[in-house]
Short mmCIF file of C-alpha atoms and ligand atoms in Angstrom, two decimals:
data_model
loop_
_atom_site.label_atom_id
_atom_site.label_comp_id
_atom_site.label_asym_id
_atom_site.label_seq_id
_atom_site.Cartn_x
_atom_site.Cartn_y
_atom_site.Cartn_z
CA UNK Q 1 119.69 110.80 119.88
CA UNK Q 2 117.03 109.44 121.90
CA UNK Q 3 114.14 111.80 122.64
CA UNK Q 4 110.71 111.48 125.65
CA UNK Q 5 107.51 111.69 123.74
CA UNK Q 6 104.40 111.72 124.70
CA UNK Q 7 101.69 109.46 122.66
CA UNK Q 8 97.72 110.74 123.04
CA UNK Q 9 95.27 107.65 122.27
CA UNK Q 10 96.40 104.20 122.52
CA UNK Q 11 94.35 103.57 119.02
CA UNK Q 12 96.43 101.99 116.62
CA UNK Q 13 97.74 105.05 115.63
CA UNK Q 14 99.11 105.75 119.24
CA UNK Q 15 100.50 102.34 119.49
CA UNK Q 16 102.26 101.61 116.13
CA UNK Q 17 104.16 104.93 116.65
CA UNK Q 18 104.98 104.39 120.63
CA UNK Q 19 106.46 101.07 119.58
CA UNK Q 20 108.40 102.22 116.18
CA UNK Q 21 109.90 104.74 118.18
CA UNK Q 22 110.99 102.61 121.22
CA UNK Q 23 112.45 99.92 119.18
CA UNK Q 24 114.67 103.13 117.74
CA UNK Q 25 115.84 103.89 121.55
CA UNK Q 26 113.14 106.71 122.52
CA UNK Q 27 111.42 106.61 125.48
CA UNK Q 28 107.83 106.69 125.06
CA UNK Q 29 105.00 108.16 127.83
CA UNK Q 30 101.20 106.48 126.12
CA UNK Q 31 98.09 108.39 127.85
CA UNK Q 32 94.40 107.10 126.90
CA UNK Q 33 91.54 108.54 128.31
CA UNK Q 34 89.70 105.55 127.93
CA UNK Q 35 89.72 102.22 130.53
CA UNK Q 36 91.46 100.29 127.53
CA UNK Q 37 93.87 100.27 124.62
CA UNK Q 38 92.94 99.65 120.97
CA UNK Q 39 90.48 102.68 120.70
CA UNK Q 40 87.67 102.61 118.52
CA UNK Q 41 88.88 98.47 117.57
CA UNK Q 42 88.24 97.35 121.39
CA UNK Q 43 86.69 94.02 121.82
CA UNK Q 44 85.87 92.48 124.78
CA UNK Q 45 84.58 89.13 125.54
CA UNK Q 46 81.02 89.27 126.95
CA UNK Q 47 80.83 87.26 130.23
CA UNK Q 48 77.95 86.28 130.14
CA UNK Q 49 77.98 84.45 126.68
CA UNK Q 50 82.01 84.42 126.28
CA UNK Q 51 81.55 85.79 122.54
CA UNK Q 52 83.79 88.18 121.32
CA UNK Q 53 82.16 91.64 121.32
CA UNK Q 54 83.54 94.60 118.73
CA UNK Q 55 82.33 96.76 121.46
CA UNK Q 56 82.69 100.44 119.27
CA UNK Q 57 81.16 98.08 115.98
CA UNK Q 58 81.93 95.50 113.79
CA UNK Q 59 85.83 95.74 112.70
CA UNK Q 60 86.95 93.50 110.06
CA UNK Q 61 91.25 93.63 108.78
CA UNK Q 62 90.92 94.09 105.28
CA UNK Q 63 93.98 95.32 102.88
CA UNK Q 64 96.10 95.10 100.17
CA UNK Q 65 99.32 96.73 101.58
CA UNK Q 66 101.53 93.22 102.24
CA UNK Q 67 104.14 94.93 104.64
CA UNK Q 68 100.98 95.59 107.00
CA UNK Q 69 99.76 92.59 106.56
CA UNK Q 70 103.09 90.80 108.05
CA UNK Q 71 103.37 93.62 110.87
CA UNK Q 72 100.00 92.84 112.16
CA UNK Q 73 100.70 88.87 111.58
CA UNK Q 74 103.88 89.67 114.04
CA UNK Q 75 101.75 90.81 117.05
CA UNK Q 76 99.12 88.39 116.69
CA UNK Q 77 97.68 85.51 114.78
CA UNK Q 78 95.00 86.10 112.15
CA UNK Q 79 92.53 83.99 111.29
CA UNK Q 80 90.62 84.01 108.21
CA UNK Q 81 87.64 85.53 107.69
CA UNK Q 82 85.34 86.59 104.92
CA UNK Q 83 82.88 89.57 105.12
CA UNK Q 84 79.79 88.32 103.29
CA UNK Q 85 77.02 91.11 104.14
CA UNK Q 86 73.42 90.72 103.86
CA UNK Q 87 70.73 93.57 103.35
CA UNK Q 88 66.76 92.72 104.46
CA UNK Q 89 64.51 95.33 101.98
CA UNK Q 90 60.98 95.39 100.96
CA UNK Q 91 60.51 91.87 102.63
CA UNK Q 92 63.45 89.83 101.01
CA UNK Q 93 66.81 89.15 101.69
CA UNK Q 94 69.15 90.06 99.55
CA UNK Q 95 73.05 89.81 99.51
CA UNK Q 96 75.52 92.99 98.87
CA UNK Q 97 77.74 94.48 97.51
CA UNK Q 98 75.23 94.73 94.66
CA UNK Q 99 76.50 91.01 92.86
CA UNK Q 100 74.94 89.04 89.60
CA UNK Q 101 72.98 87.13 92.67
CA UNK Q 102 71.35 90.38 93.77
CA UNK Q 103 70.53 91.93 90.51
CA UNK Q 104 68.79 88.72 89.17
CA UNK Q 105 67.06 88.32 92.88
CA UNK Q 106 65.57 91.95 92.77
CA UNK Q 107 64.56 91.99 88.94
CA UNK Q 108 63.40 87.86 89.19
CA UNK Q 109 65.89 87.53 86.14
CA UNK Q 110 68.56 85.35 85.38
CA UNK Q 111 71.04 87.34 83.46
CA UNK Q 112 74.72 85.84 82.36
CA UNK Q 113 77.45 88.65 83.59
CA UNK Q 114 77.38 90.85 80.55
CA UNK Q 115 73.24 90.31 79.99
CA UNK Q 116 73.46 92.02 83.61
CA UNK Q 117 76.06 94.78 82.54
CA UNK Q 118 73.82 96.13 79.33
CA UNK Q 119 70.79 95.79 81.54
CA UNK Q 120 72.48 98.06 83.89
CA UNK Q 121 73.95 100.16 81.65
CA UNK Q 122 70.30 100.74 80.46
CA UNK Q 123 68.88 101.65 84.17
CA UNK Q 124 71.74 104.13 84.61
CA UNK Q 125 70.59 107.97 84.46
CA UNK Q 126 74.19 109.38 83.24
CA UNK Q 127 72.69 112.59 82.30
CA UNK Q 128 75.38 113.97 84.97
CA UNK Q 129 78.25 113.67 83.85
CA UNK Q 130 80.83 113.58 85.85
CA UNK Q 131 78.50 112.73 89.01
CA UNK Q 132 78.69 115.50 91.31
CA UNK Q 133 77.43 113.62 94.83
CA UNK Q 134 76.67 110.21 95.95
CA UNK Q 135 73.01 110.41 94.67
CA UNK Q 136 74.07 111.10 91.15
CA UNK Q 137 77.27 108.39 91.47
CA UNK Q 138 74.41 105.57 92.53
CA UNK Q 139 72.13 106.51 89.61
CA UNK Q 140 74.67 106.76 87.22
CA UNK Q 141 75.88 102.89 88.84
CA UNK Q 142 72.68 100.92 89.33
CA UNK Q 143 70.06 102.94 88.23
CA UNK Q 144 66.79 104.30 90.41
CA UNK Q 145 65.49 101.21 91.13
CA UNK Q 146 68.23 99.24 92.70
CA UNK Q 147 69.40 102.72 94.21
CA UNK Q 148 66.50 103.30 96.13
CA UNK Q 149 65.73 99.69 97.56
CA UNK Q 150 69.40 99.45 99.02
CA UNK Q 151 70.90 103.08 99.11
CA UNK Q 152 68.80 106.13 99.61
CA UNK Q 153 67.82 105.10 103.51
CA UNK Q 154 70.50 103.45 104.58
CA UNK Q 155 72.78 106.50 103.64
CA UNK Q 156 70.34 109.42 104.80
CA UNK Q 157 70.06 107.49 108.00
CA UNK Q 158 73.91 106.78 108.29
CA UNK Q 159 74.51 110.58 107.49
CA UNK Q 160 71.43 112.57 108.20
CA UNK Q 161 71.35 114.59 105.08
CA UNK Q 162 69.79 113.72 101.52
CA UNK Q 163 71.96 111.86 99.67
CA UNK Q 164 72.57 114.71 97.34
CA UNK Q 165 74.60 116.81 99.85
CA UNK Q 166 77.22 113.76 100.49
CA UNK Q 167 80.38 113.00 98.21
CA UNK Q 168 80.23 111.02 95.51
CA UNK Q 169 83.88 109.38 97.31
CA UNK Q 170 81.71 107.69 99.62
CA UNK Q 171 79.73 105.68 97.27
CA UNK Q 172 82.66 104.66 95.58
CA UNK Q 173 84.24 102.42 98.77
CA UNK Q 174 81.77 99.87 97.30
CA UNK Q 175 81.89 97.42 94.40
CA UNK Q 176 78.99 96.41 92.23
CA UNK Q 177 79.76 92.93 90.90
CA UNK Q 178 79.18 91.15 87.73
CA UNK Q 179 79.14 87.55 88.80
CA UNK Q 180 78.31 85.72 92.17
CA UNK Q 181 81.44 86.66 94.08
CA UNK Q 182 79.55 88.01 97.91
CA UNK Q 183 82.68 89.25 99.43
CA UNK Q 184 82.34 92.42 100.51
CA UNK Q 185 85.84 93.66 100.59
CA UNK Q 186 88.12 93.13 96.98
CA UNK Q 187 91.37 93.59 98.85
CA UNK Q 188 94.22 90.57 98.72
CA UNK Q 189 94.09 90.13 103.31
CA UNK Q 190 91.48 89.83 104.69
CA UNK Q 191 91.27 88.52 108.83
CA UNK Q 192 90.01 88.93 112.21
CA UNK Q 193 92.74 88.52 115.38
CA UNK Q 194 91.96 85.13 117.12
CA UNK Q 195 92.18 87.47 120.52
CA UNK Q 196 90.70 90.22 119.38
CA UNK Q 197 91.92 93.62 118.23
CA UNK Q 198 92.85 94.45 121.87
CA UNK Q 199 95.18 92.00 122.59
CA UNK Q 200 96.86 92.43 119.17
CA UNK Q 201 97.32 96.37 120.52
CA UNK Q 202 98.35 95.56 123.83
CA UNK Q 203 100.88 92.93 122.39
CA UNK Q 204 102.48 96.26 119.99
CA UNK Q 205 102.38 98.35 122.99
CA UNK Q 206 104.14 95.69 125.40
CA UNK Q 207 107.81 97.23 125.33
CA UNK Q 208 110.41 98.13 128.43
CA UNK Q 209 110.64 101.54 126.79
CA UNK Q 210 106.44 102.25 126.67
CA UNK Q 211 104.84 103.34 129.79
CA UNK Q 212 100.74 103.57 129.29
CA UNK Q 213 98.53 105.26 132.27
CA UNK Q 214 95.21 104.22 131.26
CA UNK Q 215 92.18 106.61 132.21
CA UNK Q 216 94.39 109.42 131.75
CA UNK Q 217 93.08 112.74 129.56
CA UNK Q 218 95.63 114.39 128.19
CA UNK Q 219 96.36 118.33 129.46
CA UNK Q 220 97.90 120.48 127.03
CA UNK Q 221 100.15 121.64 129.57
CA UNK Q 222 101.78 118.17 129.78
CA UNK Q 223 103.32 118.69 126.61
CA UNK Q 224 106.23 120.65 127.77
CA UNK Q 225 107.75 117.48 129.61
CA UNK Q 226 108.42 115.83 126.74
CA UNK Q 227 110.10 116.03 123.66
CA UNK Q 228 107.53 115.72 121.33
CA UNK Q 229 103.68 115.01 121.39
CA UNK Q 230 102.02 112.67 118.98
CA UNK Q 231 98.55 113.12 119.07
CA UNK Q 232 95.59 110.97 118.10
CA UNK Q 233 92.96 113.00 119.65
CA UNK Q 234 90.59 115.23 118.11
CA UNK Q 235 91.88 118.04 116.31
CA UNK Q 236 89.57 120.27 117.06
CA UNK Q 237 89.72 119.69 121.12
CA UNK Q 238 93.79 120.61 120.92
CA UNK Q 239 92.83 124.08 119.95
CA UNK Q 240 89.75 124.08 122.78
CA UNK Q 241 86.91 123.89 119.72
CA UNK Q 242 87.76 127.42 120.26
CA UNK Q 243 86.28 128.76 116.35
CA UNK Q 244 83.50 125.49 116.67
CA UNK Q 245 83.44 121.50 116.16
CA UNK Q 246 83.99 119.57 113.59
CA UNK Q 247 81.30 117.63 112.84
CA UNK Q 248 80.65 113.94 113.15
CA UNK Q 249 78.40 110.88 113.17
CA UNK Q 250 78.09 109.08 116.61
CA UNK Q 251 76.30 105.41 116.72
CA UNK Q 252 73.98 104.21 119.36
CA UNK Q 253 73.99 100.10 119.98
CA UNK Q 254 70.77 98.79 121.18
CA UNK Q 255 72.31 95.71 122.58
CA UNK Q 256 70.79 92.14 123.15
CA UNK Q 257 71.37 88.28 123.77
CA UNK Q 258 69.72 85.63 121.66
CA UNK Q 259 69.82 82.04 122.95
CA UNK Q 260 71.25 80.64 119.48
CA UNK Q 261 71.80 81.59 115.91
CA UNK Q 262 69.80 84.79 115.83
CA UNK Q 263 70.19 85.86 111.85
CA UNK Q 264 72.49 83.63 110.69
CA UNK Q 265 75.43 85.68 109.70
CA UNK Q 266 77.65 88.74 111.10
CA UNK Q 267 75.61 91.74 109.62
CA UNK Q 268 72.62 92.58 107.90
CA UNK Q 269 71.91 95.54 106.59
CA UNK Q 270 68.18 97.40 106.29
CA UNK Q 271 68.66 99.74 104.16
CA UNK Q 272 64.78 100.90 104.05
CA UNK Q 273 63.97 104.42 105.42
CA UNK Q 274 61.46 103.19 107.24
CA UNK Q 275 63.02 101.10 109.60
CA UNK Q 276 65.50 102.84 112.46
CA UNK Q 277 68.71 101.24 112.87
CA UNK Q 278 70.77 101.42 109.66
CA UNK Q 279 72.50 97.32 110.58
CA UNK Q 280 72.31 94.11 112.61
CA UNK Q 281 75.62 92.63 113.90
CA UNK Q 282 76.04 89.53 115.80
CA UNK Q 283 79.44 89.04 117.25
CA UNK Q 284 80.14 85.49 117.55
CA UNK Q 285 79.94 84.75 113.47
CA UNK Q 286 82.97 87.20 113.40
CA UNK Q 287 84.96 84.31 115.04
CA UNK Q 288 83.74 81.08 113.37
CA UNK Q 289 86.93 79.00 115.06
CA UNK Q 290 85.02 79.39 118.18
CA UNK Q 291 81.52 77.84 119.32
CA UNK Q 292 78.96 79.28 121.17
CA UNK Q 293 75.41 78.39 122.29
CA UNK Q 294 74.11 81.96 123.11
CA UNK Q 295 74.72 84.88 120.84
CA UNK Q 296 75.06 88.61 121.59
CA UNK Q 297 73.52 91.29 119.15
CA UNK Q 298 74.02 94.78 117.93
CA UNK Q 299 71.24 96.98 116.68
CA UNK Q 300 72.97 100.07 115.32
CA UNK Q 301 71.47 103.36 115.29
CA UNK Q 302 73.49 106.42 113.53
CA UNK Q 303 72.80 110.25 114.56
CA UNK Q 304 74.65 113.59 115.09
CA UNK Q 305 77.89 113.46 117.37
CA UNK Q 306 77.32 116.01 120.90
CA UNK Q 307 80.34 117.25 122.89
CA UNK Q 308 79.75 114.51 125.36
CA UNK Q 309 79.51 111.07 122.97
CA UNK Q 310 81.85 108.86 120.83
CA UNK Q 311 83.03 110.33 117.56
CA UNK Q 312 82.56 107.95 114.57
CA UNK Q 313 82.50 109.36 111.11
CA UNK Q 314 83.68 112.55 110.22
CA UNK Q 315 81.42 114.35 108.76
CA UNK Q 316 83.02 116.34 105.82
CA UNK Q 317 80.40 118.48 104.07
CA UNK Q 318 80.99 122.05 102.85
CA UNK Q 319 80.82 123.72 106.27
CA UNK Q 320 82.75 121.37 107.64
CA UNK Q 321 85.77 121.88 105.01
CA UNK Q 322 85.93 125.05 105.74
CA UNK Q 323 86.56 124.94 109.47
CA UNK Q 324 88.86 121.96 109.08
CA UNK Q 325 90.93 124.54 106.70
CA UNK Q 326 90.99 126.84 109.76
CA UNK Q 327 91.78 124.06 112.17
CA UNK Q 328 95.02 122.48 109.51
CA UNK Q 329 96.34 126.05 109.08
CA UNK Q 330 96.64 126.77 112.51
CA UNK Q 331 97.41 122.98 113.55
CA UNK Q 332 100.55 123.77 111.07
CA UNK Q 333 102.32 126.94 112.95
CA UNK Q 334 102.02 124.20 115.97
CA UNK Q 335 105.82 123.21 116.63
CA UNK Q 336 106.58 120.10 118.63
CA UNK Q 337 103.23 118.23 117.72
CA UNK Q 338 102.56 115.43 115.32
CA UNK Q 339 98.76 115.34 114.82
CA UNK Q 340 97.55 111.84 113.52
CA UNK Q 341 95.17 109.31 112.52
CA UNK Q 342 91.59 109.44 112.49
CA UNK Q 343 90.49 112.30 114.79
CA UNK Q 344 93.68 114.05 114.66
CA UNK Q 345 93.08 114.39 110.56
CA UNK Q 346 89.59 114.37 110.67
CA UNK Q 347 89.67 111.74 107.62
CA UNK Q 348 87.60 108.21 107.48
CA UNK Q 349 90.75 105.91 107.76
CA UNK Q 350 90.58 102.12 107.29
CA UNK Q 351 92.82 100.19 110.12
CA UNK Q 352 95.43 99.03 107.48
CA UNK Q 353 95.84 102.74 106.28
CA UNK Q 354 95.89 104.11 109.71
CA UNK Q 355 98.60 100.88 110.71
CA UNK Q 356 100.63 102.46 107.53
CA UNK Q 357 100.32 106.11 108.27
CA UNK Q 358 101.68 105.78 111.92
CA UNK Q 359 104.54 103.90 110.41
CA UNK Q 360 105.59 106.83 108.08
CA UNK Q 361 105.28 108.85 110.69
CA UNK Q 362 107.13 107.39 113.04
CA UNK Q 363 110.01 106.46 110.29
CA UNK Q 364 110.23 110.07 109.39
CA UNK Q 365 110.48 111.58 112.50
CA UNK Q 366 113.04 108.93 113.14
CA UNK Q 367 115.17 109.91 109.67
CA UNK Q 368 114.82 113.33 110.61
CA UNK Q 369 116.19 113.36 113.73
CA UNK Q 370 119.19 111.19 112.68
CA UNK Q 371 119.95 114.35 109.79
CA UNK Q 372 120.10 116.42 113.23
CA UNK Q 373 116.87 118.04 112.91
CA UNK Q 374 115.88 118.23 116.54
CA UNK Q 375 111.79 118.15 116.96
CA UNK Q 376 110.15 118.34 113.20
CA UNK Q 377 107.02 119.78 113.23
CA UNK Q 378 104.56 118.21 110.79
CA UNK Q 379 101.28 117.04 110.29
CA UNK Q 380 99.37 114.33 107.66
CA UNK Q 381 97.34 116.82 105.51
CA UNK Q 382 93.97 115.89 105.81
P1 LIG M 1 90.98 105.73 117.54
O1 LIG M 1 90.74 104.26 117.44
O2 LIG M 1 89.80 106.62 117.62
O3 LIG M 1 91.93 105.98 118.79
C1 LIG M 1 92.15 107.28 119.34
C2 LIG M 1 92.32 107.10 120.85
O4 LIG M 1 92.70 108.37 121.40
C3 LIG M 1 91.03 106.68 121.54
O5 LIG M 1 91.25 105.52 122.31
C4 LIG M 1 90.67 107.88 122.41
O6 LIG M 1 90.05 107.51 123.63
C5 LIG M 1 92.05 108.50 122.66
N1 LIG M 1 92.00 109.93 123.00
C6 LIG M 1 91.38 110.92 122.31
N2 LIG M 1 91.56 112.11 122.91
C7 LIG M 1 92.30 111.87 124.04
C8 LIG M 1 92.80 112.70 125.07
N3 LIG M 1 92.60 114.03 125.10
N4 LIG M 1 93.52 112.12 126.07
C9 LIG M 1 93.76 110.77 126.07
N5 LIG M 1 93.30 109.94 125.09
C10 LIG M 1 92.58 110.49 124.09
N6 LIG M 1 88.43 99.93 109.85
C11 LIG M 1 88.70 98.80 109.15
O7 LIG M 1 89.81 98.63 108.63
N7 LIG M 1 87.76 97.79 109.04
C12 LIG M 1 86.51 97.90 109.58
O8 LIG M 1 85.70 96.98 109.47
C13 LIG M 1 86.21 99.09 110.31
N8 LIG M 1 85.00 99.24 110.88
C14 LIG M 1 84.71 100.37 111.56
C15 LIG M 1 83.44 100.50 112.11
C16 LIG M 1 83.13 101.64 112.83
C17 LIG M 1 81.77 101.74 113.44
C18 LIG M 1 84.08 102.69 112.94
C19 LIG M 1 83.73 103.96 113.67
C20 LIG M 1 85.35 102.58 112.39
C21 LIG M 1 85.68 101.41 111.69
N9 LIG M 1 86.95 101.24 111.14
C22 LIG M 1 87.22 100.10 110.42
C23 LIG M 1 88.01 102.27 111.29
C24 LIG M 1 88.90 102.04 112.53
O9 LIG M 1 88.11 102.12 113.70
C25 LIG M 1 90.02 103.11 112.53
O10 LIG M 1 90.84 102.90 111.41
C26 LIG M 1 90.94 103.09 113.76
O11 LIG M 1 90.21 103.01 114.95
C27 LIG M 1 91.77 104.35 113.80
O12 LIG M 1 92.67 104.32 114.88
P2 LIG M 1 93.15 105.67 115.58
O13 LIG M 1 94.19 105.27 116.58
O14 LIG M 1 93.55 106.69 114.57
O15 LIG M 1 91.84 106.25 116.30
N1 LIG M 2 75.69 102.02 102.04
C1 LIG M 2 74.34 101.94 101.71
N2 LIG M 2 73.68 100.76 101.93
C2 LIG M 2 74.27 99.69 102.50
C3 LIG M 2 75.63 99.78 102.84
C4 LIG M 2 76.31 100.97 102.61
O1 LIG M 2 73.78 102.90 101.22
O2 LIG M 2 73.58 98.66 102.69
C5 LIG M 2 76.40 103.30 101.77
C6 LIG M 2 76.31 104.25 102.98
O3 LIG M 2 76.24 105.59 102.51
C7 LIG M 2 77.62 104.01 103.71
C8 LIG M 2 78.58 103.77 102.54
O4 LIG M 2 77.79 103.08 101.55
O5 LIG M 2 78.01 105.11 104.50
C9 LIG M 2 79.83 102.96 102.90
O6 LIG M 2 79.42 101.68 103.38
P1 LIG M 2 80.33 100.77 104.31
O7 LIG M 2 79.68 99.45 104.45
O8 LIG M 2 81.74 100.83 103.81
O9 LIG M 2 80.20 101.57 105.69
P2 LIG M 2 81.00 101.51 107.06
O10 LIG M 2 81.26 100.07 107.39
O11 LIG M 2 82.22 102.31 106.82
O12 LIG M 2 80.04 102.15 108.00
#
């Protein structure tokens, strides 16, 4: 049975469903509000300095899921790349995640892997036990010392709250390394598109059955034309923010051009309260195949989200978790609507889990209408 559905957001999410279900026979209608595809992964090429520019911030492919690793392989070519971050503090580079290199840097030691282990295992406050937030996670980790020099700013500036209000989860995305290994992700793929994240999206959406209208907002009255809606918009804005908004994180890029090499690698991070912007990126090192005189430069700034600028990070404290519990339960009496990915589950999704969520999706509602059953109405539990 082939169905007309409607796809909100050309994101991945959008796009890896529009095309699973047009290779199945549907025919798929893509609207994006935006000028482009690719949504929050856009890059552009800057034309004044021809770099490749992760216009929305730095986006590197990192996972360990192999069957998304060969689906994004079949729309474009990877090429490899290795996140190696850096993190300027108290007047000294250092590099992270917190490795046997930063540890013997910051305490002028040179401690073998398991001298470094006991000596952290001796700067740890584990008086909380289990940690209840991300405060109590890094001191029960690293200790104060290393805690405050590279975590306490960084994340109250990221987030805006003390580091005692924030999840413990959030800490826990990042490694702390007994030997000299710098890379910042642990996963088994790691690459950045040779084109860009764009043209790898417009290559998935590039199908007879997909028709996109760019600069298009979607109207909830639209959705009786079709089928089904999938919908990668925010969740709150399907239901008019009518009981509030969710909250998130928007960024601010103070942007600049540097004739040359202007730190040296793709991002450094400044973790020190004192100083504004939470990172540094500069575009061209995420493409070291290519060569480029001139360099263009991000300085990132994070702060609360208003009605009228980008959402970045949900948010996810208490008050938010309640309202998102409002939000799901009423998002699932909703029939003939699939809400998904990152706004439409208000979750922080990496690229490779958001590639492998749409695919689910899209499989399932695939199966299920095969067994007969016309128009499931579902939604990822955020
Ligand atoms: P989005 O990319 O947000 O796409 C949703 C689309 O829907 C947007 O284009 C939007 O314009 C459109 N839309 C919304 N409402 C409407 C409407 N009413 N009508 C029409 N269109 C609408 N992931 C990684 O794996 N590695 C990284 O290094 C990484 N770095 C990141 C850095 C930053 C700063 C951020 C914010 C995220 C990063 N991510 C990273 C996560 C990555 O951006 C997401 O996994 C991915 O963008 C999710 O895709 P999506 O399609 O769900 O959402
Ligand atoms: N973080 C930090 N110092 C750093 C880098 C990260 O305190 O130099 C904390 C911060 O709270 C951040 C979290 O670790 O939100 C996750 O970091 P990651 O680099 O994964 O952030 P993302 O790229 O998702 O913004």
């Amino acid at each position: 049975m082939s169905t007309r559905s409607l796809i909100v957001g050309a994101g991945l999410s959008g796009a890896v469903i529009a095309r699973h279900l047009a290779d199945h026979g549907h025919q798929i209608t893509v609207v994006e509000q935006r000028s482009h595809v690719a949504g929050n992964c856009h890059t552009a090429r800057d034309a004044q300095t021809g770099v490749m520019v992760h216009v929305y911030g730095p986006h590197i492919f990192h996972t360990d899921d192999a069957e998304v690793w060969d689906y994004v392989n079949r729309y474009a070519t990877f090429r490899p790349y290795t996140h190696r971050v850096k993190a300027t503090t108290g007047g000294q580079v250092y590099s992270l995640p917190v490795n046997l290199h930063t540890i013997n840097q910051f305490f002028r030691t040179n401690l073998s892997p398991q001298d470094a282990q006991d000596f952290l295992a001796q700067q740890a406050d584990r008086t909380r036990t289990p940690p209840q937030n991300f405060e109590e996670q890094a001191l029960s980790l690293i200790g104060a010392q290393l805690y405050e020099a590279f975590f306490k700013g960084y994340t109250q500036k990221q987030w805006g709250v003390h580091p005692t209000q924030l999840p413990a989860a959030i800490l826990k995305r990042l490694p702390v390394r007994f030997s000299y290994d710098d890379n910042y992700f642990f996963h088994a793929f790691q690459g950045i598109p040779e084109h860009g994240y764009t043209a790898l999206v417009a290559q998935i959406l590039d199908h007879p059955a997909i028709t996109l209208h760019l600069n298009t907002a979607f109207r909830r009255p639209q959705a009786a034309d079709f089928d089904h809606v999938f919908y990668s918009g925010p969740l709150d804005a399907w239901f008019g923010f009518d009981i509030g908004r969710l909250g998130y994180r928007t960024l601010d890029f103070e942007c600049f051009t540097h004739a040359g090499d202007y730190q040296g690698c793709a991002m450094m991070n400044y973790p020190s309260a004192d100083v504004p912007w939470t990172r540094v990126t500069e575009h061209k090192h995420f493409a070291p195949w290519e060569k480029h005189e001139s360099s263009v430069v991000y300085r990132e700034y994070s702060r609360a989200c208003g009605p009228q600028d980008t959402p970045y990070y949900p948010i996810r404290l208490t008050q938010e978790q309640a309202l998102l519990q409002h939000y799901v339960a009423r998002a699932e009496q909703e029939r003939g609507v699939t809400f998904v990915g990152r706004l439409g589950t208000y979750r922080y999704l990496d690229m490779d889990v958001t590639i492998r969520e749409a695919l689910d999706t899209a499989r399932h509602f695939v199966a299920q209408l095969a067994k007969g059953r016309i128009m499931p109405a579902f939604m990822v539990r955020p």
